[in-house]
Structures are given as C-alpha cells and as structure tokens.
Amino acid sequence: MVDWNLAVATATRLVRPGPEVSRDEARAVVAELRRHAKTSERHVREFTRMMPDGMAPADTPVLVVDRAGWVKANVAGFRELLSPLLGKMQDRRAGTPGGAVLGAVGGKVTGVELGMLLSFLASRVLGQYETFAPPGLDLPGSATGGRLLLVAPNIVHVERELEVDPHDFRLWVCLHEETHRTQFTAVPWLREHLEGEIQTFLGATEMDPMTVLERLREAAQSFAGARPDAERGDEGRSLVELVQTPEQREVLARLTAVMSLLEGHADFVMDGVGPEVVPSVAEIREKFQQRRASGAGRLDAALRKLLGLDAKLRQYRDGERFVRAVVGQVGMDGFNRVWTSPNTLPTKAEIASPGDWVARVHRKGSEQSEASEEV
C-alpha cells in the first residue's frame, strides 16, 4: 500500500541541503544541543512542576539528526501508526480482481507522494518529540515509544536567518521540545489516549489510498491557482479536512484541542523559563513570531495550507493563550489538573474560552471535595 523505502529515497533525494558548516562547527552544534537538551530537563520540571511518572526522560533518547535523519525517523513513525489502517485496506483490496497489481502500483505512487511531502517538511522542522516511534538499530527509541529529535541544520539555518544569538536560540528550542518530552513522560496515559484517538480517526476513513491521492492532487491544483477557487467548495481546507467523515470531524476536534494544549503549553514554558536562562529571549520571540507570520512565496503558502500547517500555527497561538489564561486564574498547580485524565483535557471550545474549562474542572473538583467533607 505504501512503498516506505521509496518514500525515504524520494525525500532524501529532493530535500534541500542544509547551511554550510565545517566539520568542527557541526560537531560543536551537536554537542551543544545535547547539553542544552539535558539542561532543559531541570528547567522545565521546576517551572511546570511536572515529574516523570515511572518512565525517566533518559528512557526517551535525544537524537540530533540532519534532514535525512528526520525523514527516516518520521517514516518509521508513520509506518507504525498507519499499520492498522493499511492492513485493513490491503485486506479489502485482496478480494478484488487485479488487487495485488493495483496495490503494488499504488504503493509506488504513494511512496513518491509521501516522499515529496516529507522533503518539504524536512527543511522546516526544528525539533520534534516523536511519540509513536518504534526503536530501531540506527534510530533508538524507548521501549514504550518516544524519542526527542533535534534537527541541527534547520536550527542553524533559522538562527542565522533571524540573526540571533545562536547559543540562546539553541537552548530556547530545546526548552520547547523538552516540554513535549516532559508532557509524555509525566502523564503516562497521554500517549495511549492520543494513539487511540488517531486510530479512531484513521479507522473511520472509507477512502482508498488512490482516492486520497487524487484529493491531494486536486487540492494542490486549487491552492496553486490551476483552477478558480470559485469553482470549488474546499477553498482554504487542508488535506486532512478534505478526507474526513462526520465521525472523523468529531475526533479531529478533540485532537485539535489536545494538540493546541500541548503546543501552547510548550510555547508558554519556553517563554516562562526563558528570561532566567536565555538572556535574549525577548528578541528571539519577537523575530521568531515575525518569521512564523510571514509567507515564503505562493508555492510555500499553498503547501502550508494543504498540509494543515496554518492550522498548526493557530494551535500554538490559541493554546498558549489558553495556558496563560488558566495559569493566571488558578496558578500552575491549578492548571496541572489538565493532566489528571482524558476527561480534564480541554475541548476545542474551551481552548477558545479558558474560563469555561476552569469552571468545569475546578467547580467539579470543589463539589467533590465538599461532598467528601459532608460524608
């Protein structure tokens, strides 16, 4: 159904080279990122008051990778996550005439398409906590999944582009990514909950992979201006939105709320810790926000919209506002009740209205406490 090796080969061939650095400079960057990742553990724990539960951060390795390494890691993660869906589709196609041939051809096409998308993303991601990563010989991971990736060429590229202090910027990035690692090591049910939601989303799809690819091409043509937007009803929608069913829309709303929480929390922490350990944090944040808001051309903007990256930027902004507002009302310990169970996660509506989450979660907690006292 998907030629994963072809996806890796395609992305590796198409991805743009990173900034020019000497071998000694590259080694120094890698060593510094490893140091900052380790230092960030203590800063994030102290600020968030979140401590790993059972699984220590050391069990989730920190990998400093190049763009090709990021591609390999993400293909491994996609392969793991999509395995149930692809297995179901393969079984469905096995009973149709010529199913094996169509599957082989479709796998090649899908592999190339996936490789093209990954080559685009590989030059933009600074870091990533890979939640569903299976351990491998060249890409170690924890026994239960998870590894922290820092993409050194992209970090160097952005720090040069923004003309900020490179040592401060590298620590600032590590604070963000370490927050994600802390979220999953301190909240043991979070990974399983997210995986369950994603599998529910994927399980609800009834589309054949070739149909998905056709939607991808149609959307790409629309966003690139190949056909008038007025002729289509899907203007401004991402690929994910184009393929969803009503059931998937409900799951997607919950996933959007969780991702907004996780990304916004990481932004809040990196800026909260920043003033004490990153001297130029104000300059970095201002320039980085300007970079996020600016487009890099029509094709880049079209791909960003197609892949849902514009929505991801809104997740950062909306999630950070939610976290800041809740901490302002009930303090860090009050905010941390969000990690109690899936029932205390904010809804998409509550992300936009933090006071509603505070009223729901803290009122319920107060009522339970009062009932216990009466008993």
Coordinates of C-alpha atoms in Angstrom, one line a residue:
M1 CA 0.0 0.0 0.0
V2 CA 2.9 2.3 0.7
D3 CA 6.5 1.8 -0.5
W4 CA 8.2 3.2 2.6
N5 CA 11.7 2.7 1.2
L6 CA 10.8 4.7 -1.9
A7 CA 9.3 7.4 0.3
V8 CA 12.6 7.7 2.2
A9 CA 14.6 7.7 -1.1
T10 CA 12.4 10.3 -2.7
A11 CA 12.5 12.7 0.3
T12 CA 16.3 12.2 0.7
R13 CA 16.8 13.0 -3.0
L14 CA 14.6 16.1 -3.0
V15 CA 15.3 17.7 0.3
R16 CA 17.4 20.8 0.1
P17 CA 20.9 20.8 1.6
G18 CA 21.4 22.5 4.9
P19 CA 23.5 25.6 5.7
E20 CA 27.3 25.3 5.0
V21 CA 29.2 24.5 8.2
S22 CA 32.7 23.0 8.7
R23 CA 33.0 19.5 10.3
D24 CA 34.3 21.1 13.5
E25 CA 31.3 23.5 13.6
A26 CA 28.9 20.7 13.0
R27 CA 30.4 18.7 15.9
A28 CA 30.2 21.7 18.2
V29 CA 26.5 22.3 17.3
V30 CA 25.6 18.7 18.0
A31 CA 27.5 18.7 21.3
E32 CA 25.8 22.0 22.4
L33 CA 22.3 20.8 21.5
R34 CA 22.9 17.6 23.6
R35 CA 24.0 19.7 26.5
H36 CA 21.0 22.1 26.2
A37 CA 18.6 19.2 26.0
K38 CA 20.0 17.8 29.2
T39 CA 19.9 21.2 31.0
S40 CA 16.4 21.8 29.8
E41 CA 15.1 18.8 31.8
R42 CA 15.7 20.5 35.1
H43 CA 14.4 23.9 33.9
V44 CA 11.2 22.5 32.5
R45 CA 10.5 20.3 35.6
E46 CA 11.0 23.2 38.0
F47 CA 8.8 25.6 36.0
T48 CA 6.0 23.2 35.2
R49 CA 6.1 21.1 38.5
M50 CA 5.7 18.0 36.3
M51 CA 7.8 15.0 37.2
P52 CA 8.2 11.8 35.1
D53 CA 6.0 9.0 36.3
G54 CA 7.8 5.7 36.0
M55 CA 9.5 6.4 32.7
A56 CA 12.5 8.6 33.1
P57 CA 13.5 11.1 30.4
A58 CA 16.7 9.0 30.0
D59 CA 14.5 6.2 28.6
T60 CA 13.5 8.5 25.7
P61 CA 16.7 9.3 23.9
V62 CA 17.7 12.7 22.4
L63 CA 18.8 12.3 18.8
V64 CA 20.5 15.2 17.0
V65 CA 19.8 14.5 13.3
D66 CA 20.2 16.0 9.9
R67 CA 17.3 16.4 7.4
A68 CA 17.6 12.9 6.0
G69 CA 17.7 11.5 9.6
W70 CA 14.4 13.4 10.4
V71 CA 12.8 11.8 7.3
K72 CA 13.9 8.3 8.3
A73 CA 12.6 8.7 11.8
N74 CA 9.2 10.1 10.6
V75 CA 8.7 7.4 8.0
A76 CA 9.3 4.8 10.8
G77 CA 6.7 6.6 12.9
F78 CA 4.2 6.8 10.1
R79 CA 4.7 3.1 9.3
E80 CA 3.9 2.2 12.9
L81 CA 0.9 4.5 13.2
L82 CA -0.7 3.7 9.9
S83 CA -0.1 -0.1 10.0
P84 CA -3.7 -1.0 11.2
L85 CA -5.3 1.3 8.5
L86 CA -3.1 0.0 5.7
G87 CA -3.7 -3.6 6.8
K88 CA -7.4 -3.1 6.6
M89 CA -7.2 -1.5 3.1
Q90 CA -4.9 -4.3 1.9
D91 CA -7.4 -6.9 3.0
R92 CA -10.2 -5.1 1.3
R93 CA -8.2 -4.9 -2.0
A94 CA -7.0 -8.5 -1.8
G95 CA -10.5 -9.7 -2.8
T96 CA -10.8 -7.5 -5.9
P97 CA -9.6 -8.5 -9.4
G98 CA -6.1 -7.2 -10.0
G99 CA -5.8 -6.1 -6.4
A100 CA -2.2 -7.2 -6.0
V101 CA -1.1 -5.3 -9.1
L102 CA -3.0 -2.2 -8.2
G103 CA -1.6 -2.4 -4.6
A104 CA 2.0 -2.6 -5.9
V105 CA 1.5 0.4 -8.3
G106 CA -0.4 2.4 -5.7
G107 CA 2.4 1.7 -3.2
K108 CA 5.0 3.2 -5.5
V109 CA 2.8 6.3 -6.2
T110 CA 2.0 6.8 -2.5
G111 CA 5.7 6.4 -1.6
V112 CA 6.7 9.1 -4.1
E113 CA 3.9 11.4 -2.9
L114 CA 4.8 10.9 0.8
G115 CA 8.5 11.5 0.0
M116 CA 7.7 14.8 -1.7
L117 CA 5.7 16.0 1.3
L118 CA 8.4 14.9 3.7
S119 CA 11.1 16.7 1.7
F120 CA 9.1 19.9 2.1
L121 CA 8.7 19.5 5.9
A122 CA 12.3 18.2 6.5
S123 CA 13.8 21.7 6.0
R124 CA 11.4 23.4 8.3
V125 CA 11.1 21.3 11.5
L126 CA 13.5 22.5 14.3
G127 CA 12.7 19.7 16.7
Q128 CA 10.1 17.1 17.5
Y129 CA 9.1 14.7 20.2
E130 CA 8.2 11.6 18.2
T131 CA 5.5 10.0 20.3
F132 CA 5.0 6.8 18.4
A133 CA 8.5 6.0 17.3
P134 CA 9.4 2.3 17.2
P135 CA 13.1 1.6 18.3
G136 CA 15.5 0.7 15.6
L137 CA 19.2 -0.1 15.2
D138 CA 20.0 3.3 13.7
L139 CA 17.2 5.2 15.4
P140 CA 16.9 4.2 19.1
G141 CA 13.7 4.8 21.0
S142 CA 12.2 4.0 24.3
A143 CA 10.7 0.6 24.9
T144 CA 7.2 2.1 25.0
G145 CA 7.8 4.6 22.2
G146 CA 9.2 8.1 22.1
R147 CA 12.4 9.9 21.2
L148 CA 13.3 13.6 21.0
L149 CA 14.6 14.8 17.6
L150 CA 16.6 18.0 17.2
V151 CA 17.2 18.9 13.5
A152 CA 20.6 20.6 13.7
P153 CA 20.8 22.0 10.1
N154 CA 17.4 23.7 10.5
I155 CA 18.2 25.2 13.9
V156 CA 21.4 26.6 12.4
H157 CA 19.6 27.9 9.4
V158 CA 16.9 29.7 11.4
E159 CA 19.3 31.2 13.9
R160 CA 21.4 32.7 11.1
E161 CA 18.3 33.9 9.2
L162 CA 17.0 35.7 12.4
E163 CA 20.5 37.0 13.3
V164 CA 20.0 36.0 16.9
D165 CA 22.5 34.7 19.5
P166 CA 23.0 31.0 18.4
H167 CA 23.6 29.7 21.9
D168 CA 20.5 31.3 23.3
F169 CA 18.4 30.2 20.3
R170 CA 19.5 26.6 20.7
L171 CA 18.6 26.5 24.3
W172 CA 15.3 28.2 23.6
V173 CA 14.4 25.5 21.0
C174 CA 15.4 22.7 23.4
L175 CA 13.2 24.1 26.1
H176 CA 10.2 23.8 23.8
E177 CA 11.0 20.2 22.8
E178 CA 11.9 19.1 26.3
T179 CA 8.5 20.4 27.4
H180 CA 6.9 17.9 25.0
R181 CA 9.1 15.1 26.3
T182 CA 8.0 16.0 29.9
Q183 CA 4.4 16.0 28.9
F184 CA 4.5 12.4 27.8
T185 CA 6.8 11.1 30.5
A186 CA 4.9 12.8 33.3
V187 CA 1.5 11.9 32.0
P188 CA 1.6 8.1 31.4
W189 CA -1.9 7.9 29.9
L190 CA -1.4 10.6 27.3
R191 CA 0.4 8.6 24.7
E192 CA -2.2 5.8 24.7
H193 CA -5.0 8.3 24.7
L194 CA -3.6 10.1 21.6
E195 CA -2.9 6.9 19.8
G196 CA -6.5 5.7 20.5
E197 CA -7.9 9.0 19.1
I198 CA -5.7 8.8 16.0
Q199 CA -6.6 5.1 15.3
T200 CA -10.3 6.0 15.7
F201 CA -9.8 8.8 13.2
L202 CA -8.0 6.5 10.7
G203 CA -10.4 3.7 11.3
A204 CA -13.4 5.9 10.3
T205 CA -12.0 6.5 6.8
E206 CA -13.6 4.7 3.9
M207 CA -11.4 6.1 1.2
D208 CA -9.0 4.0 -0.9
P209 CA -5.4 5.4 -0.8
M210 CA -5.6 6.2 -4.5
T211 CA -8.7 8.3 -3.9
V212 CA -6.8 10.1 -1.1
L213 CA -4.0 10.8 -3.6
E214 CA -6.5 12.2 -6.1
R215 CA -7.9 14.6 -3.5
L216 CA -4.3 15.6 -2.8
R217 CA -3.7 16.5 -6.4
E218 CA -7.0 18.3 -6.8
A219 CA -6.3 20.3 -3.6
A220 CA -2.8 21.1 -4.8
Q221 CA -4.1 22.4 -8.1
S222 CA -6.7 24.5 -6.4
F223 CA -4.2 26.1 -4.0
A224 CA -1.7 26.7 -6.7
G225 CA -4.2 28.5 -8.8
A226 CA -4.6 25.9 -11.5
R227 CA -8.4 26.2 -11.3
P228 CA -10.5 29.0 -10.0
D229 CA -11.3 28.8 -6.3
A230 CA -14.9 29.9 -7.1
E231 CA -15.4 26.5 -8.8
R232 CA -14.5 24.6 -5.7
G233 CA -16.1 24.4 -2.3
D234 CA -12.9 23.4 -0.4
E235 CA -11.0 26.7 -0.5
G236 CA -8.8 27.1 2.5
R237 CA -9.2 23.5 3.6
S238 CA -6.3 21.2 4.4
L239 CA -5.8 17.6 3.1
V240 CA -7.0 16.2 6.5
E241 CA -10.2 18.2 6.3
L242 CA -10.8 17.1 2.7
V243 CA -10.9 13.4 3.6
Q244 CA -12.8 13.3 6.9
T245 CA -16.2 11.8 7.6
P246 CA -18.7 13.1 10.2
E247 CA -17.2 10.8 12.8
Q248 CA -13.7 11.9 11.9
R249 CA -14.8 15.5 12.4
E250 CA -15.7 14.8 16.0
V251 CA -12.3 13.1 16.6
L252 CA -10.5 15.8 14.8
A253 CA -12.0 18.4 17.0
R254 CA -10.7 16.6 20.1
L255 CA -7.3 16.0 18.6
T256 CA -7.1 19.7 17.6
A257 CA -7.8 20.7 21.2
V258 CA -5.2 18.3 22.6
M259 CA -2.6 19.5 20.1
S260 CA -3.4 23.1 20.9
L261 CA -2.9 22.4 24.6
L262 CA 0.5 20.6 24.0
E263 CA 1.9 23.1 21.6
G264 CA 0.6 26.1 23.6
H265 CA 2.0 24.7 26.8
A266 CA 5.4 24.2 25.2
D267 CA 5.4 27.9 24.0
F268 CA 4.3 29.1 27.4
V269 CA 7.1 27.1 29.2
M270 CA 9.8 28.2 26.8
D271 CA 9.0 31.8 27.3
G272 CA 8.4 31.4 31.0
V273 CA 11.7 29.8 31.6
G274 CA 13.4 32.0 29.1
P275 CA 14.1 35.2 31.0
E276 CA 16.2 33.5 33.6
V277 CA 18.3 31.2 31.3
V278 CA 18.0 32.8 27.8
P279 CA 19.2 36.4 28.1
S280 CA 18.0 37.4 24.6
V281 CA 14.6 35.6 24.8
A282 CA 12.5 38.7 24.1
E283 CA 14.4 39.4 20.8
I284 CA 14.2 35.7 19.8
R285 CA 10.5 35.5 20.4
E286 CA 9.8 38.7 18.5
K287 CA 11.8 37.7 15.5
F288 CA 10.5 34.1 15.5
Q289 CA 6.9 35.3 15.7
Q290 CA 7.5 37.5 12.7
R291 CA 9.0 34.6 10.8
R292 CA 6.0 32.4 11.6
A293 CA 3.6 35.1 10.4
S294 CA 5.4 35.7 7.1
G295 CA 4.9 33.7 4.0
A296 CA 7.8 32.4 1.9
G297 CA 6.1 32.5 -1.5
R298 CA 3.0 31.2 -3.3
L299 CA 4.0 27.6 -3.5
D300 CA 5.2 27.5 0.1
A301 CA 1.9 29.1 1.2
A302 CA -0.1 26.6 -0.8
L303 CA 1.7 23.6 0.7
R304 CA 1.4 25.0 4.2
K305 CA -2.4 25.3 3.8
L306 CA -2.6 21.9 2.1
L307 CA -0.8 20.2 4.9
G308 CA -2.7 22.0 7.6
L309 CA 0.4 23.9 8.8
D310 CA -1.5 27.1 9.0
A311 CA -3.8 25.4 11.5
K312 CA -0.8 24.3 13.4
L313 CA 0.3 27.9 13.8
R314 CA -3.1 28.7 15.2
Q315 CA -2.7 25.9 17.6
Y316 CA 0.5 27.5 19.0
R317 CA -1.3 30.8 19.4
D318 CA -4.6 29.6 20.8
G319 CA -3.1 27.0 23.0
E320 CA -0.6 29.5 24.5
R321 CA -3.4 31.9 25.3
F322 CA -5.4 29.1 27.0
V323 CA -2.5 28.1 29.2
R324 CA -1.6 31.7 30.1
A325 CA -5.2 32.5 31.0
V326 CA -5.7 29.4 33.1
V327 CA -2.4 29.8 35.0
G328 CA -3.3 33.4 35.6
Q329 CA -6.6 32.3 37.2
V330 CA -5.7 29.2 39.2
G331 CA -1.9 29.1 39.2
M332 CA 0.4 26.4 37.8
D333 CA -0.9 23.7 40.2
G334 CA -4.4 24.5 39.2
F335 CA -3.5 24.3 35.5
N336 CA -1.8 21.0 36.0
R337 CA -5.2 19.4 36.8
V338 CA -5.5 19.3 33.0
W339 CA -3.2 16.2 33.1
T340 CA -5.5 14.3 35.5
S341 CA -7.3 12.2 32.9
P342 CA -8.8 12.5 29.4
N343 CA -11.9 14.0 30.9
T344 CA -10.0 17.0 32.2
L345 CA -8.5 17.8 28.8
P346 CA -10.0 21.0 27.3
T347 CA -12.4 20.8 24.5
K348 CA -11.9 22.8 21.3
A349 CA -14.5 25.3 22.6
E350 CA -12.7 25.6 25.9
I351 CA -9.4 26.3 24.2
A352 CA -11.1 29.5 22.9
S353 CA -12.8 30.1 26.3
P354 CA -10.4 29.2 29.1
G355 CA -12.8 30.3 31.8
D356 CA -15.2 27.6 30.8
W357 CA -12.5 24.9 31.4
V358 CA -11.7 26.4 34.8
A359 CA -15.4 26.5 35.7
R360 CA -15.9 22.9 34.6
V361 CA -12.8 21.2 36.1
H362 CA -12.4 23.3 39.2
R363 CA -16.1 23.5 40.1
K364 CA -16.4 19.7 39.7
G365 CA -13.3 19.3 41.9
S366 CA -14.7 21.6 44.5
E367 CA -18.1 19.9 44.6
Q368 CA -16.4 16.5 45.1
S369 CA -14.3 17.9 48.0
E370 CA -17.5 19.4 49.6
A371 CA -19.3 16.1 49.2
S372 CA -16.4 14.2 50.9
E373 CA -16.4 16.7 53.8
E374 CA -20.1 16.2 54.3
V375 CA -19.7 12.4 54.5

